mmCIF file of C-alpha atoms in Angstrom:
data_model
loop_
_atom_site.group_PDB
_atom_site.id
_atom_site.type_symbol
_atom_site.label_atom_id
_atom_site.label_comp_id
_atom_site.label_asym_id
_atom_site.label_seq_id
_atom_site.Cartn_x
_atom_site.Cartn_y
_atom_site.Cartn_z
ATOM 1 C CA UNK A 969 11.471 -9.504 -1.942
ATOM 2 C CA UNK A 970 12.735 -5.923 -2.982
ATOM 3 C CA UNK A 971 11.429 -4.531 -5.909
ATOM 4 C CA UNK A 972 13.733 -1.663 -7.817
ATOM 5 C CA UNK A 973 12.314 0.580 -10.437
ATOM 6 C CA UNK A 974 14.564 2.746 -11.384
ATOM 7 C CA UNK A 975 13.638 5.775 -14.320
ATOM 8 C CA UNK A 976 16.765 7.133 -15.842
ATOM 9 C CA UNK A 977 17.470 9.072 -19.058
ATOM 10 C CA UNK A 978 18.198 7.352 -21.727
ATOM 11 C CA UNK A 979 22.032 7.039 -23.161
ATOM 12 C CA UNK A 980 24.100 4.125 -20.887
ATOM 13 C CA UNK A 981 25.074 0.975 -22.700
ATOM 14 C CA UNK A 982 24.632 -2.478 -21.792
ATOM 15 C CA UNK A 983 28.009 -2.567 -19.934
ATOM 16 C CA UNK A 984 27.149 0.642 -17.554
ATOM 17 C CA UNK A 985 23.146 -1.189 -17.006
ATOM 18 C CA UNK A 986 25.238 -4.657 -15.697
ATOM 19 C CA UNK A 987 27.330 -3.168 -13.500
ATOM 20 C CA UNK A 988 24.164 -1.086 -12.078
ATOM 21 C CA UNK A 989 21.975 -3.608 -11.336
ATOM 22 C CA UNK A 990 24.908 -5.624 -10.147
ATOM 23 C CA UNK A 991 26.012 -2.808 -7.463
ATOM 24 C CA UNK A 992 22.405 -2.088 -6.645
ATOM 25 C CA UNK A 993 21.529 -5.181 -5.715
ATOM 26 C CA UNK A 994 25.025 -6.169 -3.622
ATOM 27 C CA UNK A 995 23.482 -2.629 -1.750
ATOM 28 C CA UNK A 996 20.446 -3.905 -0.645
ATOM 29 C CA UNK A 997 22.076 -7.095 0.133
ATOM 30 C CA UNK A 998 24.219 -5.711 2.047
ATOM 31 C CA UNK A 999 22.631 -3.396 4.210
ATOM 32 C CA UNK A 1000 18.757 -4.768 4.584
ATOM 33 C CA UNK A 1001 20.138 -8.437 4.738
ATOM 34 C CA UNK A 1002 18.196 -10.219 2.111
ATOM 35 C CA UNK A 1003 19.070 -12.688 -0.150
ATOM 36 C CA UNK A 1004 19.918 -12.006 -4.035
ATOM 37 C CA UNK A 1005 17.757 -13.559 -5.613
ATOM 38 C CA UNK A 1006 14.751 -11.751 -3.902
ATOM 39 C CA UNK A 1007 15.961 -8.828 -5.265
ATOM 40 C CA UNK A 1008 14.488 -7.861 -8.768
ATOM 41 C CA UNK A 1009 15.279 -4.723 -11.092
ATOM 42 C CA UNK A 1010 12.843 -2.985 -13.339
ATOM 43 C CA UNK A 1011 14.873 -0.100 -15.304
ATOM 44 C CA UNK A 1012 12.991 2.646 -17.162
ATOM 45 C CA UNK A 1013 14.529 5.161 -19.447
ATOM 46 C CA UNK A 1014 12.537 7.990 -19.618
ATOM 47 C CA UNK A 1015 13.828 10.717 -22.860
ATOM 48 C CA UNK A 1016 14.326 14.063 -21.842
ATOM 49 C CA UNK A 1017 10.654 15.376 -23.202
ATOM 50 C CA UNK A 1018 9.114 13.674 -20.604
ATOM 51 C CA UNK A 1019 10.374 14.579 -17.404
ATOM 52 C CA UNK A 1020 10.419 17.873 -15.348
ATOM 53 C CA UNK A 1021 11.892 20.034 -12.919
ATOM 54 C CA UNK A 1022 10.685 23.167 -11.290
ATOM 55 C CA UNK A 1023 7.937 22.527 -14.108
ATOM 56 C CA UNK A 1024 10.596 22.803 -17.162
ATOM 57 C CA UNK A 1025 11.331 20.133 -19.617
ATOM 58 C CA UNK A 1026 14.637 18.186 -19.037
ATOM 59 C CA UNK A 1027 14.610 19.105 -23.014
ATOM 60 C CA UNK A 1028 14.448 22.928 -22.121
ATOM 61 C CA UNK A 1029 17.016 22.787 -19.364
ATOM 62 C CA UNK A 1030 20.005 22.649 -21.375
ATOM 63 C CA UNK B 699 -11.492 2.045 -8.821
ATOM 64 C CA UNK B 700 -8.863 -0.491 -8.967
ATOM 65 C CA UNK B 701 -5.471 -0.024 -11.178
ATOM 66 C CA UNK B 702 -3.607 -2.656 -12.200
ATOM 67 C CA UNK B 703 -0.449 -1.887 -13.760
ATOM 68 C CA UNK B 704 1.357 -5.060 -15.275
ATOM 69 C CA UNK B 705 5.242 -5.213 -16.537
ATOM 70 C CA UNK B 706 5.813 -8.389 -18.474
ATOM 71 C CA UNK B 707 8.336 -8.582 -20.957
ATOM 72 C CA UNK B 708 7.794 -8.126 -24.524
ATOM 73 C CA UNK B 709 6.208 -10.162 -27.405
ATOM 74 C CA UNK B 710 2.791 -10.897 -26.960
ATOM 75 C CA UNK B 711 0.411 -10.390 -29.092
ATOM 76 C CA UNK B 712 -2.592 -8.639 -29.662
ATOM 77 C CA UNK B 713 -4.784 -11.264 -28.978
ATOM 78 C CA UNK B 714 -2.559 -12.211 -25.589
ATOM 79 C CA UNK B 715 -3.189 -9.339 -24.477
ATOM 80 C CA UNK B 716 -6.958 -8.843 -25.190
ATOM 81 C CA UNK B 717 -7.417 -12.303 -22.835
ATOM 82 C CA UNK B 718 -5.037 -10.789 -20.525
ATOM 83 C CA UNK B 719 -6.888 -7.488 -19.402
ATOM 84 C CA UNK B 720 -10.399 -9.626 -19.396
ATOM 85 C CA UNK B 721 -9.116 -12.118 -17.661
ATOM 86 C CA UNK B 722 -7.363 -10.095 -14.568
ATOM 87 C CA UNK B 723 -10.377 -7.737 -14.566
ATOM 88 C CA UNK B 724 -12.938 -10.606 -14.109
ATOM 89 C CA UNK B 725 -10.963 -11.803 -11.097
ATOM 90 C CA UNK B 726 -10.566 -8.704 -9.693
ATOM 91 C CA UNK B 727 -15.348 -8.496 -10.431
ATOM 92 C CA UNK B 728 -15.136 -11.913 -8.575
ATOM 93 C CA UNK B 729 -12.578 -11.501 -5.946
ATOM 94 C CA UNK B 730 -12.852 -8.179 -4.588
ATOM 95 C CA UNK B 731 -16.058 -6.745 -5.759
ATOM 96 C CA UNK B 732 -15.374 -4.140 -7.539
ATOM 97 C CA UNK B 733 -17.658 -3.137 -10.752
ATOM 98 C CA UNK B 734 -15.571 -3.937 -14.112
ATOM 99 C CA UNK B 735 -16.092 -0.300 -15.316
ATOM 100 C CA UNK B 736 -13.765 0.551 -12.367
ATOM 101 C CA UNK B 737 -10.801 -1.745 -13.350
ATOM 102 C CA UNK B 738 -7.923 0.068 -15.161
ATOM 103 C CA UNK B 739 -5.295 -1.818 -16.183
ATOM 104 C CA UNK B 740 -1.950 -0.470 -17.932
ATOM 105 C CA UNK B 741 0.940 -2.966 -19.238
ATOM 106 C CA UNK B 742 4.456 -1.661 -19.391
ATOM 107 C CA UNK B 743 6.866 -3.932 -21.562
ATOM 108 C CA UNK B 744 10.210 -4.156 -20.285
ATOM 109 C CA UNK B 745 13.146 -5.240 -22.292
ATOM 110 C CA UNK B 746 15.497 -7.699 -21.179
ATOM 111 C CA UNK B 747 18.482 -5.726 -21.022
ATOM 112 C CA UNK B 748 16.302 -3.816 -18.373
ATOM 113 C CA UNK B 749 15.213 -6.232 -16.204
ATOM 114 C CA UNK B 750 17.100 -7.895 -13.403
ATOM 115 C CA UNK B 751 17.005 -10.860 -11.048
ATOM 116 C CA UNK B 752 19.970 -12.057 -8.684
ATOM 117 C CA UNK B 753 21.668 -8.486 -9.785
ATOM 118 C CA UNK B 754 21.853 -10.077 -13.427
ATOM 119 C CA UNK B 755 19.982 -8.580 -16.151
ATOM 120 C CA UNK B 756 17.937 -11.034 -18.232
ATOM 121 C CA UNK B 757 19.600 -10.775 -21.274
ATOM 122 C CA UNK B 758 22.643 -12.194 -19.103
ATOM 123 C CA UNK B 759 20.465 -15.014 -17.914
ATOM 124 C CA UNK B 760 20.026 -16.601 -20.911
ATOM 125 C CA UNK C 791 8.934 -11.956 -15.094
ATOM 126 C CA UNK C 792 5.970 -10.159 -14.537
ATOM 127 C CA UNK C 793 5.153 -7.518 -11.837
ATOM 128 C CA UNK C 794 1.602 -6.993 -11.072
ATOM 129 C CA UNK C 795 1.110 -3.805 -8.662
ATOM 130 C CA UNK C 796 -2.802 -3.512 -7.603
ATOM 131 C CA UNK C 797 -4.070 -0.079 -6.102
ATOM 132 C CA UNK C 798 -7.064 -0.400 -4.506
ATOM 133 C CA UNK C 799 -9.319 1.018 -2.031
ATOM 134 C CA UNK C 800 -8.649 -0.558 1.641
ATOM 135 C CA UNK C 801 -11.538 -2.942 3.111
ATOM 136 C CA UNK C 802 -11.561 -6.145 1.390
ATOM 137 C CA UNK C 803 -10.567 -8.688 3.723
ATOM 138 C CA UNK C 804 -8.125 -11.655 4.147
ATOM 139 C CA UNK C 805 -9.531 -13.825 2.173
ATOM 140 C CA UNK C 806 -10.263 -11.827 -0.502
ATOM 141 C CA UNK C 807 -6.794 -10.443 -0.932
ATOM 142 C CA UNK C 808 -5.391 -14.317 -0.878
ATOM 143 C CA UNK C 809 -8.416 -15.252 -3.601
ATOM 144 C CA UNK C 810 -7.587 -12.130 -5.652
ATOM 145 C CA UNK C 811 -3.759 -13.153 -6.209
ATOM 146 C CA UNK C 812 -4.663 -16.851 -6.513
ATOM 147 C CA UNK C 813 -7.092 -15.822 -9.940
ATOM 148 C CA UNK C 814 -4.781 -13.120 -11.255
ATOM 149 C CA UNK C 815 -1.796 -15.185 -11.093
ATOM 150 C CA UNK C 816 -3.835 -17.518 -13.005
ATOM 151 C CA UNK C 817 -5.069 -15.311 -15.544
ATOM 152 C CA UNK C 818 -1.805 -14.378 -16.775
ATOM 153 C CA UNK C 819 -0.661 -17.809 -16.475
ATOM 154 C CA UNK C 820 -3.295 -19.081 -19.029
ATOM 155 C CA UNK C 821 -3.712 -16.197 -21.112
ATOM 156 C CA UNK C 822 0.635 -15.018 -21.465
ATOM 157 C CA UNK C 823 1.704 -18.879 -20.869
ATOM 158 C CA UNK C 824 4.120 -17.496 -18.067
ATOM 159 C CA UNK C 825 5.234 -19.673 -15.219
ATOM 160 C CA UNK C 826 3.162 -18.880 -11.945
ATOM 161 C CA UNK C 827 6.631 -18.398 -10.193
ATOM 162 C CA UNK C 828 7.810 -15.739 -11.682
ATOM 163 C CA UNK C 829 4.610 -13.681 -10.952
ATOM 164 C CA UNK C 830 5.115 -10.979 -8.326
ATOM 165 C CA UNK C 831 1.989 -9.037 -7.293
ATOM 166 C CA UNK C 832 1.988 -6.310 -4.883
ATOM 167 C CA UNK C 833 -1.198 -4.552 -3.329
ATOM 168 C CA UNK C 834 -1.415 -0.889 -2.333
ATOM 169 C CA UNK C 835 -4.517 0.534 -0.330
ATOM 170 C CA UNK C 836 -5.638 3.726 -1.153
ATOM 171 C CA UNK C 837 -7.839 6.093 1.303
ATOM 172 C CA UNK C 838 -10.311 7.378 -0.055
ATOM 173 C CA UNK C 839 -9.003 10.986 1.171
ATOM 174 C CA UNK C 840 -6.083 9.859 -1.277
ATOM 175 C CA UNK C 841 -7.551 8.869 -4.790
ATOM 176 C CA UNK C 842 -9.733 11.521 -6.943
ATOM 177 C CA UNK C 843 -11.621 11.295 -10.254
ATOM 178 C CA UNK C 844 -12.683 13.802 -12.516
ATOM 179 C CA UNK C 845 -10.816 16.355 -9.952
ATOM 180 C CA UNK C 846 -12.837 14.643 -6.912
ATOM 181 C CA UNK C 847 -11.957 12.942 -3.870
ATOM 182 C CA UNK C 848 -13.390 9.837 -3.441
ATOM 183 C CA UNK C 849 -14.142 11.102 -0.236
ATOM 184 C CA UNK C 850 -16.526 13.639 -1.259
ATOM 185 C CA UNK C 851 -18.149 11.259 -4.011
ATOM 186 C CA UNK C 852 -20.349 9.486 -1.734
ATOM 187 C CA UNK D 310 9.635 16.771 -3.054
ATOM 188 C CA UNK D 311 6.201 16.236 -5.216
ATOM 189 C CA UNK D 312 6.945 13.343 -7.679
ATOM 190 C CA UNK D 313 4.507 13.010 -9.947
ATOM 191 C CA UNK D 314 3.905 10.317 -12.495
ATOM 192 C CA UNK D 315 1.501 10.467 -15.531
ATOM 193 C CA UNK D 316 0.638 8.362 -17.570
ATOM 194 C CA UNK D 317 -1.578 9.047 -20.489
ATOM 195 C CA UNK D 318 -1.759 8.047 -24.218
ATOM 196 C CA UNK D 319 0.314 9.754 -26.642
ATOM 197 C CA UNK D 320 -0.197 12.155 -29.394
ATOM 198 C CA UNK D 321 0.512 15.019 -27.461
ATOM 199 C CA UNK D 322 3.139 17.804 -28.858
ATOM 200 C CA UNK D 323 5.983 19.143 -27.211
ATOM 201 C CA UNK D 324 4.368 22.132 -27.093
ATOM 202 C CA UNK D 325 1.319 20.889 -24.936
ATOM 203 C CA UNK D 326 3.606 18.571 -22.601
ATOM 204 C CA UNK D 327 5.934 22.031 -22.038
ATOM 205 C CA UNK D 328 2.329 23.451 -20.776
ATOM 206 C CA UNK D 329 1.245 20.841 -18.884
ATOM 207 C CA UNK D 330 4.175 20.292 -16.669
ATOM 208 C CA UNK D 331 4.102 24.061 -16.084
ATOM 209 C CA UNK D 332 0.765 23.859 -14.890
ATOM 210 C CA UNK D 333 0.849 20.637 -12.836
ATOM 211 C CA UNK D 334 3.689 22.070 -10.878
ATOM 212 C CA UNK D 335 1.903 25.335 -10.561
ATOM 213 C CA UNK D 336 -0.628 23.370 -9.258
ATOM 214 C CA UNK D 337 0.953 21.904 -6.673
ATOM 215 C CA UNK D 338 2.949 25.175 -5.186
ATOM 216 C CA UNK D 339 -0.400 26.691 -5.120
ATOM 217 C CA UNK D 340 -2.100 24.188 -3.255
ATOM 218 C CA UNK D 341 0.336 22.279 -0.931
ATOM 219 C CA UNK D 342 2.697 24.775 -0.646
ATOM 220 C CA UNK D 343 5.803 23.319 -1.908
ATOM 221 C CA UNK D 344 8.890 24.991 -3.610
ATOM 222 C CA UNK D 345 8.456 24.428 -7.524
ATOM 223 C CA UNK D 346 12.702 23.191 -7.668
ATOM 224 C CA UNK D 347 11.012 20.203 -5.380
ATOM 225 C CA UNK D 348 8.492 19.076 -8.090
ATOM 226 C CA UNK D 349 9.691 16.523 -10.508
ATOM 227 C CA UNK D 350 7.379 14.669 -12.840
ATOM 228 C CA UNK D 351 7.999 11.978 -15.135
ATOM 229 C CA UNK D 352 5.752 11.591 -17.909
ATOM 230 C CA UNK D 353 4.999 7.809 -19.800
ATOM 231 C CA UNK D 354 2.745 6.997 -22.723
ATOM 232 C CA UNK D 355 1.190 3.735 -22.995
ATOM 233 C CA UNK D 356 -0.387 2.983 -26.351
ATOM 234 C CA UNK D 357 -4.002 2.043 -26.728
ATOM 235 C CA UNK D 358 -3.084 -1.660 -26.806
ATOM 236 C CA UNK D 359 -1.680 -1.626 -23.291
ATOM 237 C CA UNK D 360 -4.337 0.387 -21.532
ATOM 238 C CA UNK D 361 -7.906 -1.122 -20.575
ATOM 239 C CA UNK D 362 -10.698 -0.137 -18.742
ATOM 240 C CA UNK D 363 -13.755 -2.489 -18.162
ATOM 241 C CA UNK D 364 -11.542 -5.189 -19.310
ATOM 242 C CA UNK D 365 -11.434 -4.473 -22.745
ATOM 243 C CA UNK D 366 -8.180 -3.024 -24.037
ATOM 244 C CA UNK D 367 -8.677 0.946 -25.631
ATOM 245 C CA UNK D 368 -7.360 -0.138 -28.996
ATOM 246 C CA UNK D 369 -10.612 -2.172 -28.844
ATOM 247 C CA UNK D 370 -13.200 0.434 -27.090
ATOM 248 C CA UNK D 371 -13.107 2.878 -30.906
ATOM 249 C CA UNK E 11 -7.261 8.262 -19.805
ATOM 250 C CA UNK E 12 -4.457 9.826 -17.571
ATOM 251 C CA UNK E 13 -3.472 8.323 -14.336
ATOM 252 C CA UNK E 14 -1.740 10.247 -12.004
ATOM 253 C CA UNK E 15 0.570 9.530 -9.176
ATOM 254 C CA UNK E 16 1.767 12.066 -6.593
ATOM 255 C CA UNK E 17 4.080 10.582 -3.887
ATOM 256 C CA UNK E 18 4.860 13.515 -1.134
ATOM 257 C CA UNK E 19 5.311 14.294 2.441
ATOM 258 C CA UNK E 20 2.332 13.911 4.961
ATOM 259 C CA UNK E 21 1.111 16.759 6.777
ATOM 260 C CA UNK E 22 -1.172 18.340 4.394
ATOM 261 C CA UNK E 23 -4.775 18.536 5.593
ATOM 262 C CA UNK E 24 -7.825 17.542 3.876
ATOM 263 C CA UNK E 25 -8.604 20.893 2.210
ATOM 264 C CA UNK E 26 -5.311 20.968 0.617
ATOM 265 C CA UNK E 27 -5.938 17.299 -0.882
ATOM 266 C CA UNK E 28 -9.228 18.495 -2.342
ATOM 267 C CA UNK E 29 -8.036 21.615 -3.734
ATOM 268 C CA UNK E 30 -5.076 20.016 -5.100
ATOM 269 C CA UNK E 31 -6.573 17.213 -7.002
ATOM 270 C CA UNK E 32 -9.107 19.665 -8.494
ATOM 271 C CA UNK E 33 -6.013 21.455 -9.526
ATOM 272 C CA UNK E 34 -3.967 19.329 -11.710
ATOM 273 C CA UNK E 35 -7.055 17.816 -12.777
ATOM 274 C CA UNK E 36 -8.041 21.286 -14.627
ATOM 275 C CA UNK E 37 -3.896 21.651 -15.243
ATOM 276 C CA UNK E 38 -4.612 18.196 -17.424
ATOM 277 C CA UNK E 39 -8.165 19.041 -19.497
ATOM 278 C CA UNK E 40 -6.770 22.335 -20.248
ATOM 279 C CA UNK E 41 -2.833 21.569 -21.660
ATOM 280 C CA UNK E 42 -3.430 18.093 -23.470
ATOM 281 C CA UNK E 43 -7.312 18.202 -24.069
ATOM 282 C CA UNK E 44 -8.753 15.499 -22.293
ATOM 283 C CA UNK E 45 -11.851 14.534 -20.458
ATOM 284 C CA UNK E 46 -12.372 16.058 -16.769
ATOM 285 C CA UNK E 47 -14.115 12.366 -15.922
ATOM 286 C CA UNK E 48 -11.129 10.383 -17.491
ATOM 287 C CA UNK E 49 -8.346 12.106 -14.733
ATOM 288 C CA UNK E 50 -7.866 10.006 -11.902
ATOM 289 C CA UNK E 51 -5.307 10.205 -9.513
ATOM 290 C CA UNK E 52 -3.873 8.576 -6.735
ATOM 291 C CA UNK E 53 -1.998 10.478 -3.807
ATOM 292 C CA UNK E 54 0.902 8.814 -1.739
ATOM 293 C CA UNK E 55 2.082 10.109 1.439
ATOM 294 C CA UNK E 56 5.704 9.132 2.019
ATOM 295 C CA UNK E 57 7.297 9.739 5.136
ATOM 296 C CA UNK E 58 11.025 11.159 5.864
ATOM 297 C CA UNK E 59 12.325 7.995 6.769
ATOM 298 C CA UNK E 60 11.544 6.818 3.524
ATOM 299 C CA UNK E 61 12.580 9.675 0.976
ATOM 300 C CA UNK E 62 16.177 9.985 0.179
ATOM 301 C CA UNK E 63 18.262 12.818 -2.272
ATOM 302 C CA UNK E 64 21.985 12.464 -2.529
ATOM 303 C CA UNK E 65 21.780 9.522 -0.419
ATOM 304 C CA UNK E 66 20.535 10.981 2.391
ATOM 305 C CA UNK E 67 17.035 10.520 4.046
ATOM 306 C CA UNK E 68 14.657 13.632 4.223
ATOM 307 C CA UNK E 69 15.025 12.699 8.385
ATOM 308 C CA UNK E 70 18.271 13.619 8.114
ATOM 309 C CA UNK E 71 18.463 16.813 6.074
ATOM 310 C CA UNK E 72 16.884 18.881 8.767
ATOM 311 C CA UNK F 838 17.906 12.700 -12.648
ATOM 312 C CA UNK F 839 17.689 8.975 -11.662
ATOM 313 C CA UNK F 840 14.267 8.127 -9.370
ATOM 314 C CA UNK F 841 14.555 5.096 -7.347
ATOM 315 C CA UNK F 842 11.436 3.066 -5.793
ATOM 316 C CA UNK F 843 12.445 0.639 -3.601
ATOM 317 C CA UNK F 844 8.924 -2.062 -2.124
ATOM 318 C CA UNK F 845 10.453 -4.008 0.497
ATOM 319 C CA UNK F 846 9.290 -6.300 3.656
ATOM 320 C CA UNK F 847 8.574 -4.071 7.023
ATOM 321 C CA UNK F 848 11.032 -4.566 9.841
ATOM 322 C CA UNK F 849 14.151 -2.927 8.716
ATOM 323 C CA UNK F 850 15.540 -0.044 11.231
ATOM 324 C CA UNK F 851 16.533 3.205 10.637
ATOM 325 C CA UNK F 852 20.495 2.795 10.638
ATOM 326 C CA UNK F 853 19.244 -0.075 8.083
ATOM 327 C CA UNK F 854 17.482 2.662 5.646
ATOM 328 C CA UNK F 855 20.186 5.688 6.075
ATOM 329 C CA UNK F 856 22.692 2.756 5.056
ATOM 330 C CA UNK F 857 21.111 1.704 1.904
ATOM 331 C CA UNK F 858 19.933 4.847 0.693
ATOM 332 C CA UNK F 859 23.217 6.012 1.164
ATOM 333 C CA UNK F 860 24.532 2.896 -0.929
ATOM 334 C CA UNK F 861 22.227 2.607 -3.489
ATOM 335 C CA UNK F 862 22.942 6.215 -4.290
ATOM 336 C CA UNK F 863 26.515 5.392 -4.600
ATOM 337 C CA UNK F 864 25.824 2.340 -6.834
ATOM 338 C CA UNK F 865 23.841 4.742 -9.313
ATOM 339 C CA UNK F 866 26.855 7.046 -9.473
ATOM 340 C CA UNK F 867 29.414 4.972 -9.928
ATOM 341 C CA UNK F 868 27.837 2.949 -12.749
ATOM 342 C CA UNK F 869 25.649 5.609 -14.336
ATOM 343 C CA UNK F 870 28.071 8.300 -13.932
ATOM 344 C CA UNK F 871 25.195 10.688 -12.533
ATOM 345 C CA UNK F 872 25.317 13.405 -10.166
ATOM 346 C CA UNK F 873 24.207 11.978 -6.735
ATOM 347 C CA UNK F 874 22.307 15.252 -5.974
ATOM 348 C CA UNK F 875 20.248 13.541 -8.683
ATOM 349 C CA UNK F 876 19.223 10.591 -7.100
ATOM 350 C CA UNK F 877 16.203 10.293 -5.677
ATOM 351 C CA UNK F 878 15.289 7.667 -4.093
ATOM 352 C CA UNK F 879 11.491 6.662 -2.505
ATOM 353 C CA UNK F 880 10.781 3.810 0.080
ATOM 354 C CA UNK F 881 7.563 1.618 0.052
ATOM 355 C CA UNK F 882 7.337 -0.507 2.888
ATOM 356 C CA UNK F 883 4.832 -3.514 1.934
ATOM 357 C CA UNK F 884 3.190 -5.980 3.965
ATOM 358 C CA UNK F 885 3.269 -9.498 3.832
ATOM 359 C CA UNK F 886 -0.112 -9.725 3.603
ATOM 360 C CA UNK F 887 0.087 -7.382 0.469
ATOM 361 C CA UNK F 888 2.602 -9.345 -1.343
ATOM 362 C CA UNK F 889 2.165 -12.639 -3.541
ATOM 363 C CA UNK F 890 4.521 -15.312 -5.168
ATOM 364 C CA UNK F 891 2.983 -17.784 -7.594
ATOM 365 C CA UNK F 892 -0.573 -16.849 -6.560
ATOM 366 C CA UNK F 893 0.293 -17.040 -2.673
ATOM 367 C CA UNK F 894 0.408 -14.461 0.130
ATOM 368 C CA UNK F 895 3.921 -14.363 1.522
ATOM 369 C CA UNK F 896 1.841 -14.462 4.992
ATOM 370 C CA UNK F 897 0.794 -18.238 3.828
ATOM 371 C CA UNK F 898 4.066 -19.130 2.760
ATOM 372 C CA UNK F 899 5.827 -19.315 6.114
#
């Protein structure tokens, strides 16, 4: 039954997103024991404006 | 005080969605007894190349 | 595809919670036109100590 | 390790999102005593046609 | 219309929750100019079996 | 910067959670290319009564 959100920044292609759902899922499968199928992926990309650290912009970090 | 928060993928319309929100709130009124002013409901869209079943992302599944 | 995660205050009972996910499954069957199998809910209870409006803890609401 | 997700509609500036992550981790140093490095927060805006309240979507409640 | 989310670490007491909500509640009205009576937020207690950075859980860090 | 929130079933041990934290981490960084100081990742254990497939409890579908 897992469910996997995962918030990211923006900027991986469609190659990089298959092989991370692929591994993520082979993880759980592998180490809680449940089946593949149960497991399902929700990715959100998040842009740099709208996340924080230490109570800074991502945007004003760099 | 219920939320609801609903991912679904993308491309339904306006008028989908109006039916949607009424629809989930009355059966939250009717099931749980809560008052409908309380029900919050927020809808994510999700695009296919970021969602994932069976560690394959949708737009894979196709 | 779609996830459905319900936050709620604790209380309702049993049956309830098994009516409630029988009536929202079917309203976004009837009003998205998605297949009742690929509808995932998942319920959260919230304390009251835990969940605040207009800067308030439910708690201290009553 | 605070994580902190809002949600709210957009229309807000940079300028006000820089403030109000500033605050919101101030916030929470002040009043649970964590270190501000261990706050994150992820903001998300949902438009008026994916929010409801009382079952009727916000595009709708103008 | 914000909806707030704070996932962190039990062990803070009841007066902390309290002041803390009517914290980021007043961090909110004042940065992006909404309502006092629209903030609501939900508080989650994780424990350190279930928080991980760098692949490690919180459990283990100490 | 990825944030990871993993619902899953009850029942799983510790050595099970320290393992797939410590894999899903490495999944992210591998694929993603991200630091793994970055990841952090948040456990929700869910029960079955708190779960539903096409309209159903997972406690009734046993």
């Amino acid at each position: 039954m897992p469910v996997v959100q995962i918030e990211m920044l923006p900027g991986r292609n469609l190659e990089q997103k298959r092989a991370m759902v692929k591994r993520v899922t082979e993880a759980l499968v592998e180490t809680i024991n449940c089946k593949p199928e149960r497991v399902k992926i929700i990715i959100r990309e998040v842009a740099k404006e709208h996340l924080a650290d230490s109570g800074v912009l991502y945007l004003d970090q760099e």
